[in-house]
PDB file of C-alpha atoms in Angstrom:
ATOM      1  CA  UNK A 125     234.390 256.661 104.679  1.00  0.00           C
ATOM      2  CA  UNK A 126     237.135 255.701 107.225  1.00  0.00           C
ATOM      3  CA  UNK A 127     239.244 252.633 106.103  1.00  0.00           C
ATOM      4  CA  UNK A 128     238.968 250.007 108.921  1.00  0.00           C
ATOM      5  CA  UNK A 129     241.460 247.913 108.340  1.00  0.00           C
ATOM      6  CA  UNK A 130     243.863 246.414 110.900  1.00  0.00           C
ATOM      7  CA  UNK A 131     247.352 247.942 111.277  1.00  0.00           C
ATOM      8  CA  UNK A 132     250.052 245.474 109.298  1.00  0.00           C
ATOM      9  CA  UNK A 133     254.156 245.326 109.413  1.00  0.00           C
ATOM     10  CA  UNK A 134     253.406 244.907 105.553  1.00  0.00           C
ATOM     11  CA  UNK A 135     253.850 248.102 103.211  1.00  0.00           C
ATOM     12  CA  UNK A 136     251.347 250.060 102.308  1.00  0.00           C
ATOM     13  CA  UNK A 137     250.045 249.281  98.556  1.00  0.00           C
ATOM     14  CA  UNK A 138     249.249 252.185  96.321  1.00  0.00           C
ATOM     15  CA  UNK A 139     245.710 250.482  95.323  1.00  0.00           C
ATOM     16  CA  UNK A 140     244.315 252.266  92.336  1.00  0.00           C
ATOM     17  CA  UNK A 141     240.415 251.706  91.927  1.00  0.00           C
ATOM     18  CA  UNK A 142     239.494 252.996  88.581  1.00  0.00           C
ATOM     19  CA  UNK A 143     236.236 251.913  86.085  1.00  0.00           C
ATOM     20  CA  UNK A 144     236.331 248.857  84.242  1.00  0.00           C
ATOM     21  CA  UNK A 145     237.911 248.987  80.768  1.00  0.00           C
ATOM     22  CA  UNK A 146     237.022 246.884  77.807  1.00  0.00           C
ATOM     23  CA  UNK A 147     240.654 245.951  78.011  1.00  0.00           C
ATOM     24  CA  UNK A 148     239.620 244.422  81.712  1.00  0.00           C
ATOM     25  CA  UNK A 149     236.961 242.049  80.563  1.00  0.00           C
ATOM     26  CA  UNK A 150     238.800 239.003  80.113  1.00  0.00           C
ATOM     27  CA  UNK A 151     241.470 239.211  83.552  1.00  0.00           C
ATOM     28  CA  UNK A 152     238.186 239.974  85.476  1.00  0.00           C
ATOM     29  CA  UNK A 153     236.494 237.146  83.860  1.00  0.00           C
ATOM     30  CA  UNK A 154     239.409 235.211  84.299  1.00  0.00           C
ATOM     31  CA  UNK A 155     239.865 236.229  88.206  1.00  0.00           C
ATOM     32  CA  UNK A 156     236.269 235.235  88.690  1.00  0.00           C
ATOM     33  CA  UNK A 157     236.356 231.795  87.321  1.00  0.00           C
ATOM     34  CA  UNK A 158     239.341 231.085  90.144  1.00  0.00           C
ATOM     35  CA  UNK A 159     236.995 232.503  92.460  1.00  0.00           C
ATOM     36  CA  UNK A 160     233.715 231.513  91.779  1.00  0.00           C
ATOM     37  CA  UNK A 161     233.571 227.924  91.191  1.00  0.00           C
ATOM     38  CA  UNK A 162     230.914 225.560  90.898  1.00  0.00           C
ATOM     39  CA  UNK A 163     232.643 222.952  93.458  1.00  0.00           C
ATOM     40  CA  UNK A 164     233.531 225.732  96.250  1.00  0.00           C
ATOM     41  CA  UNK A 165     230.525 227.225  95.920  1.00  0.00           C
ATOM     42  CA  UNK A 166     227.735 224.685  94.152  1.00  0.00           C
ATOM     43  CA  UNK A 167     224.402 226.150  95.324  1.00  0.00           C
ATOM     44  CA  UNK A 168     225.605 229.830  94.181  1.00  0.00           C
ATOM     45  CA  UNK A 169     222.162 230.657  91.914  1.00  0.00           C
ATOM     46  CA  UNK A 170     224.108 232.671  89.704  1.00  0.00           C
ATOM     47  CA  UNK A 171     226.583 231.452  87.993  1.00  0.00           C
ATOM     48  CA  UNK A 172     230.060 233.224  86.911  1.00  0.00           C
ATOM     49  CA  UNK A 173     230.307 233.078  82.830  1.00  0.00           C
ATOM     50  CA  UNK A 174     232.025 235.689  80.942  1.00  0.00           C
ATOM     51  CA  UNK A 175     228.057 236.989  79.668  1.00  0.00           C
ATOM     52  CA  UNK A 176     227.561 238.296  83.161  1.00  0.00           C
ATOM     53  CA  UNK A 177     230.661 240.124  83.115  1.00  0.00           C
ATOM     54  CA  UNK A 178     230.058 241.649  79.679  1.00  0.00           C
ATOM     55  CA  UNK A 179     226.552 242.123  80.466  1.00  0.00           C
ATOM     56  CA  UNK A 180     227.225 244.289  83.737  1.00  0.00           C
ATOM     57  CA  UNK A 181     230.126 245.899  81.297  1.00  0.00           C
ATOM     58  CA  UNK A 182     227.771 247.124  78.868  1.00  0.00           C
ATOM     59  CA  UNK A 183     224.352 247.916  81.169  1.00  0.00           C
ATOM     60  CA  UNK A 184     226.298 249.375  84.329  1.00  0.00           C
ATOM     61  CA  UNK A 185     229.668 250.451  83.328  1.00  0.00           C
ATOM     62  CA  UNK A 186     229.693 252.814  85.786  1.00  0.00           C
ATOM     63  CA  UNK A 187     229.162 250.057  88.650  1.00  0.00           C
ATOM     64  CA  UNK A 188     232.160 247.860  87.231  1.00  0.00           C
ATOM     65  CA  UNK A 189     235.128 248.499  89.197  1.00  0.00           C
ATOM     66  CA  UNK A 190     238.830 247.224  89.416  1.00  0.00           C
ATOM     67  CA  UNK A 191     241.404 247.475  91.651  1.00  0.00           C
ATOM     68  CA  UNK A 192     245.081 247.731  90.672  1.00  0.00           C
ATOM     69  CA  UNK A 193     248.332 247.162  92.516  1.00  0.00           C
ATOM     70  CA  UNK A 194     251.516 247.850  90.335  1.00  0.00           C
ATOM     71  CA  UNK A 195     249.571 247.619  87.384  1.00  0.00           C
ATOM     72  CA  UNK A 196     248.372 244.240  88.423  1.00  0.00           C
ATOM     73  CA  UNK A 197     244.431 243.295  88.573  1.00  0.00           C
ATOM     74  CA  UNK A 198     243.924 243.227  92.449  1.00  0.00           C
ATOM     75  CA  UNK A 199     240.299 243.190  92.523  1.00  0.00           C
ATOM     76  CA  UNK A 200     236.877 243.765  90.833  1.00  0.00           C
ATOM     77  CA  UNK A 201     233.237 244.895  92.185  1.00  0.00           C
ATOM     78  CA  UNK A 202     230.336 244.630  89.500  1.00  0.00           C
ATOM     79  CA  UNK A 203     227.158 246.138  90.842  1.00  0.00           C
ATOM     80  CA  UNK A 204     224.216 247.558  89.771  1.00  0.00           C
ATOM     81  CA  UNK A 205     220.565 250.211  90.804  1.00  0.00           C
ATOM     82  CA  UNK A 206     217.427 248.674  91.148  1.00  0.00           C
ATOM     83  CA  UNK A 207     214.133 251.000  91.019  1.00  0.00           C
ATOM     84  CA  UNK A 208     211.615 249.869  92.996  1.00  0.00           C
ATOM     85  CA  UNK A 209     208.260 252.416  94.374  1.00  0.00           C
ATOM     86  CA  UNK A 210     210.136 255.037  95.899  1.00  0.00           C
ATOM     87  CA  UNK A 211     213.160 252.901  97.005  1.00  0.00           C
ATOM     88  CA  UNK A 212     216.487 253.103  95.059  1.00  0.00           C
ATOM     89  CA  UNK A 213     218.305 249.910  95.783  1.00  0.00           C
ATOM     90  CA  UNK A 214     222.419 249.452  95.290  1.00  0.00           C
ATOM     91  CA  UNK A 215     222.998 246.248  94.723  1.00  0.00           C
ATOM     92  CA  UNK A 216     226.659 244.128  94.744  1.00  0.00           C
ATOM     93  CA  UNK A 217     226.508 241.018  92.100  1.00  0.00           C
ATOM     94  CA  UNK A 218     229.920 240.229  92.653  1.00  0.00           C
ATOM     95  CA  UNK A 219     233.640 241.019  94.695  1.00  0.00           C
ATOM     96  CA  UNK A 220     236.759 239.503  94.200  1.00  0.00           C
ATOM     97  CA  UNK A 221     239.943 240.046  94.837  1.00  0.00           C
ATOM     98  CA  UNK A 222     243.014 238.034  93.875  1.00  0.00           C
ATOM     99  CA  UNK A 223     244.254 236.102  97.195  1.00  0.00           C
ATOM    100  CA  UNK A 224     247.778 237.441  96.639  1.00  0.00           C
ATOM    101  CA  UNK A 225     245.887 240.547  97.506  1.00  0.00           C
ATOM    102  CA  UNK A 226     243.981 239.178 100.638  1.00  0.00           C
ATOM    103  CA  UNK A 227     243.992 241.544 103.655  1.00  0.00           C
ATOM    104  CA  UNK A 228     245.151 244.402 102.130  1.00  0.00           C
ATOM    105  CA  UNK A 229     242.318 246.584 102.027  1.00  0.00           C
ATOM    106  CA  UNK A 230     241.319 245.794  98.101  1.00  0.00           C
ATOM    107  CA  UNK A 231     237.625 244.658  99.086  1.00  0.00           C
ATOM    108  CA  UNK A 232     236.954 247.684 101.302  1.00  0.00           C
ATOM    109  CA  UNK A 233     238.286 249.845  99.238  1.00  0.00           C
ATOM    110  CA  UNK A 234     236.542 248.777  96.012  1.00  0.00           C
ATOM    111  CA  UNK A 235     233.259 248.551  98.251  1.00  0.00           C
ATOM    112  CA  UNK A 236     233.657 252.380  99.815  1.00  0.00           C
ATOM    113  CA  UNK A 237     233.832 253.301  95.905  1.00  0.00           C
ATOM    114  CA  UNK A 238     231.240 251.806  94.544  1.00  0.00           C
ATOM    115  CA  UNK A 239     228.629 252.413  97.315  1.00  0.00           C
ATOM    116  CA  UNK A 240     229.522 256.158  97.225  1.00  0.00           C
ATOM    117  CA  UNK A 241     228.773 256.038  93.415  1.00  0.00           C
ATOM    118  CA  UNK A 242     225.268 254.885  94.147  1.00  0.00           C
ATOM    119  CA  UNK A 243     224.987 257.156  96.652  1.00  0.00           C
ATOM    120  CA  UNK A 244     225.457 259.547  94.264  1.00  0.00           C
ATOM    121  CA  UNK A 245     222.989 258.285  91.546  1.00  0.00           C
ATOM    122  CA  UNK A 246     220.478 257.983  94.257  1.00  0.00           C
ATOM    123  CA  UNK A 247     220.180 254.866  96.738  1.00  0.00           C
ATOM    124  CA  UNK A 248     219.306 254.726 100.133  1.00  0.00           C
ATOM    125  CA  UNK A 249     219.502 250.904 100.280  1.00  0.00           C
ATOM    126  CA  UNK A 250     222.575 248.629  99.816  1.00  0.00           C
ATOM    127  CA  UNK A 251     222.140 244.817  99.048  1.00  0.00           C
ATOM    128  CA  UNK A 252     224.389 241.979  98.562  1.00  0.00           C
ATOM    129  CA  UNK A 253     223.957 238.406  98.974  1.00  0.00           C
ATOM    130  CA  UNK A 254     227.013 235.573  98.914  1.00  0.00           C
ATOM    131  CA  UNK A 255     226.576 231.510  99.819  1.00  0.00           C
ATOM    132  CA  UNK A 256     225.485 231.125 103.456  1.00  0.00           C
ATOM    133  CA  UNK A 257     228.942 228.592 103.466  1.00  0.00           C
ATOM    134  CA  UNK A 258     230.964 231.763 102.811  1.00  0.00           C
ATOM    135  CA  UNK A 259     232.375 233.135 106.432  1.00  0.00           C
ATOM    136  CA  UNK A 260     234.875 234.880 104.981  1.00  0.00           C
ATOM    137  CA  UNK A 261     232.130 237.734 103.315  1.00  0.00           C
ATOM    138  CA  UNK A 262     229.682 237.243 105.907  1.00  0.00           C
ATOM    139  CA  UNK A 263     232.115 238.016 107.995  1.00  0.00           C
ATOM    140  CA  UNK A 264     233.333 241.177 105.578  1.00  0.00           C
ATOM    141  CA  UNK A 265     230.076 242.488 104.923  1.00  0.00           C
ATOM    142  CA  UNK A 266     229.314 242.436 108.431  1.00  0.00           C
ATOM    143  CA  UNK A 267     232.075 244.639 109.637  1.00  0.00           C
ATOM    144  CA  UNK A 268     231.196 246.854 106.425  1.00  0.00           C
ATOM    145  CA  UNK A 269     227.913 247.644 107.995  1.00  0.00           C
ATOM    146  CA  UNK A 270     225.708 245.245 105.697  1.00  0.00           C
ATOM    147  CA  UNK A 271     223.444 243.137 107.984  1.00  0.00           C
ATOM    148  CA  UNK A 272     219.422 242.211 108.598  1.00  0.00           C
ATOM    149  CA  UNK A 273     220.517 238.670 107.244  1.00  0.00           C
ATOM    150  CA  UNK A 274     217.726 236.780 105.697  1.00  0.00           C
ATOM    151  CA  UNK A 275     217.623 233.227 104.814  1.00  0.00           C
ATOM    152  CA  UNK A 276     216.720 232.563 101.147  1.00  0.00           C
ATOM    153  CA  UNK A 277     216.368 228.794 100.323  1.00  0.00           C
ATOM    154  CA  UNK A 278     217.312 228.109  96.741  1.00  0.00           C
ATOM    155  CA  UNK A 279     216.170 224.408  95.557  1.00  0.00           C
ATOM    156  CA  UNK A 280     218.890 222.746  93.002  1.00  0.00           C
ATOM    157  CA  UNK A 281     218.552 218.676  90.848  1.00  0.00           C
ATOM    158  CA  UNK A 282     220.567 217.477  89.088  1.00  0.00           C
ATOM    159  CA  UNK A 283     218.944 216.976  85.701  1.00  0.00           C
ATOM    160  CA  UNK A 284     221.016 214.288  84.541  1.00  0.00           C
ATOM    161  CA  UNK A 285     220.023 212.171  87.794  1.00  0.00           C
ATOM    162  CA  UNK A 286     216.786 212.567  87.637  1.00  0.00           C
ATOM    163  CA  UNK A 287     214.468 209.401  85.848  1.00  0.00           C
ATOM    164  CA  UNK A 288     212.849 210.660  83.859  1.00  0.00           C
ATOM    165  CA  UNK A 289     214.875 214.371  82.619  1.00  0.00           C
ATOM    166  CA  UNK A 290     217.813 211.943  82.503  1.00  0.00           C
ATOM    167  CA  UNK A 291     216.309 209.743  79.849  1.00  0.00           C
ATOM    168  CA  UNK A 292     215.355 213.165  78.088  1.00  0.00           C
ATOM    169  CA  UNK A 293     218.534 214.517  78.415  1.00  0.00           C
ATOM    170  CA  UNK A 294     220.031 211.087  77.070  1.00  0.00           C
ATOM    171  CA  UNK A 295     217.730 211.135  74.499  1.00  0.00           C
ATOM    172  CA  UNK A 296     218.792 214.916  73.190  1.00  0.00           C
ATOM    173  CA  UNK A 297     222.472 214.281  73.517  1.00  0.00           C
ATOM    174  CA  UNK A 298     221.626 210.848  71.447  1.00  0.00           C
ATOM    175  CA  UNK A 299     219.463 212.687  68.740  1.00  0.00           C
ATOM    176  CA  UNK A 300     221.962 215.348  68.313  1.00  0.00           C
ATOM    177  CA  UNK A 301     224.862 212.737  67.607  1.00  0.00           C
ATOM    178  CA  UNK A 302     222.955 211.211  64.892  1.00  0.00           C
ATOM    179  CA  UNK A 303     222.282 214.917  62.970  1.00  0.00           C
ATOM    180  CA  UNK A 304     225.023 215.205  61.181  1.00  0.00           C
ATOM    181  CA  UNK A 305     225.314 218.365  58.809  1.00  0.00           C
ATOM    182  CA  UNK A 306     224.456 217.705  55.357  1.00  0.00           C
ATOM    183  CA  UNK A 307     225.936 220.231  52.513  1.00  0.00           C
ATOM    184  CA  UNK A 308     222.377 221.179  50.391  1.00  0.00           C
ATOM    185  CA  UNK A 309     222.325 219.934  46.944  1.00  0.00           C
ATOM    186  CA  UNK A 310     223.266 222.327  44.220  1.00  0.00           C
ATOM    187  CA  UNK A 311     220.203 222.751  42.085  1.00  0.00           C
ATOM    188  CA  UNK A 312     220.536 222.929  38.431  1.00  0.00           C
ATOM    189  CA  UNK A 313     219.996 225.865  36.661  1.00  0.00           C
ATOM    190  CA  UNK A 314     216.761 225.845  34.432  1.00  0.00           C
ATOM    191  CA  UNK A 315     217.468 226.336  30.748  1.00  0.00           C
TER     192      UNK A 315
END
């Protein structure tokens, strides 16, 4: 795939995309939780927690992707094939790269990779969603070819504001607070 990035005065980076290595789980989970927070992005349906990166790590290895600059994580893609019928979906669950990495070419290049791996294993259909507040991807995945936009309306309450799962929650928090561990009695040994 051609790289369609815009010319730059900047030097070229040697960008090294390479599989995910168990030694990657925690900088990629710790890259994500800059990225993907709760308060930039609240109505997000999935949320970023180190299980989903270990998860994808050890069901789709070969769909977990980094980027490195210099030896320094630039950027991650964690993916995964769906089987549906006779349709073989790819599917990206998350992209991020660093923003001292922004505009360098990390995203495309981590995308061109990992679509041409499920190209390889078989799709014919690419999918990604991101938060209908986020131009910046909407914009990306646009000029990466993705498109057909569909609205999907995701419903979210707050359980601790709510009358009556509020009390319940209350209630819980209340009733574990008074549980307090108890060591067993020893039993006496029988003569």
């Amino acid at each position: 795939m051609t790289d369609i990035t815009k010319p730059s005065d900047e030097p070229q980076l040697a960008i090294e995309v390479r599989e995910m290595e168990i030694d990657d789980l925690a900088p990629v989970f710790h890259l994500g939780e800059t990225l993907f927070t709760s308060d930039l992005y609240p109505y997000i349906y999935r949320t970023w927690d180190q299980w989903e990166v270990i998860g994808l790590y050890n069901t789709d290895p070969e769909y977990c992707l980094v980027a490195e600059v210099q030896d320094q994580l630039a950027g991650f893609i964690l993916g995964t094939i769906i089987n549906k019928s006779s349709w073989t979906y790819g599917y990206i669950i998350w992209l991020g790269v660093n923003p001292a990495f922004h505009r360098r070419g990390i995203a495309d290049k981590l995308v061109d990779r990992l679509v041409e791996r499920m190209i390889d294993d078989g799709a014919r259909f690419m999918m990604v969603d991101t938060d209908p507040e986020n131009a910046p991807a909407l914009k990306f995945f646009a000029r990466k070819g993705f498109g057909n936009m569909r609205k999907h309306v995701y419903l979210s309450m707050n359980l601790s504001k709510h009358e009556y799962y509020g009390k319940l929650i209350a209630y819980e928090r209340e009733k574990a607070e008074r549980q307090v561990w108890k060591r067993p009695k020893k039993r006496s040994p029988k003569a």
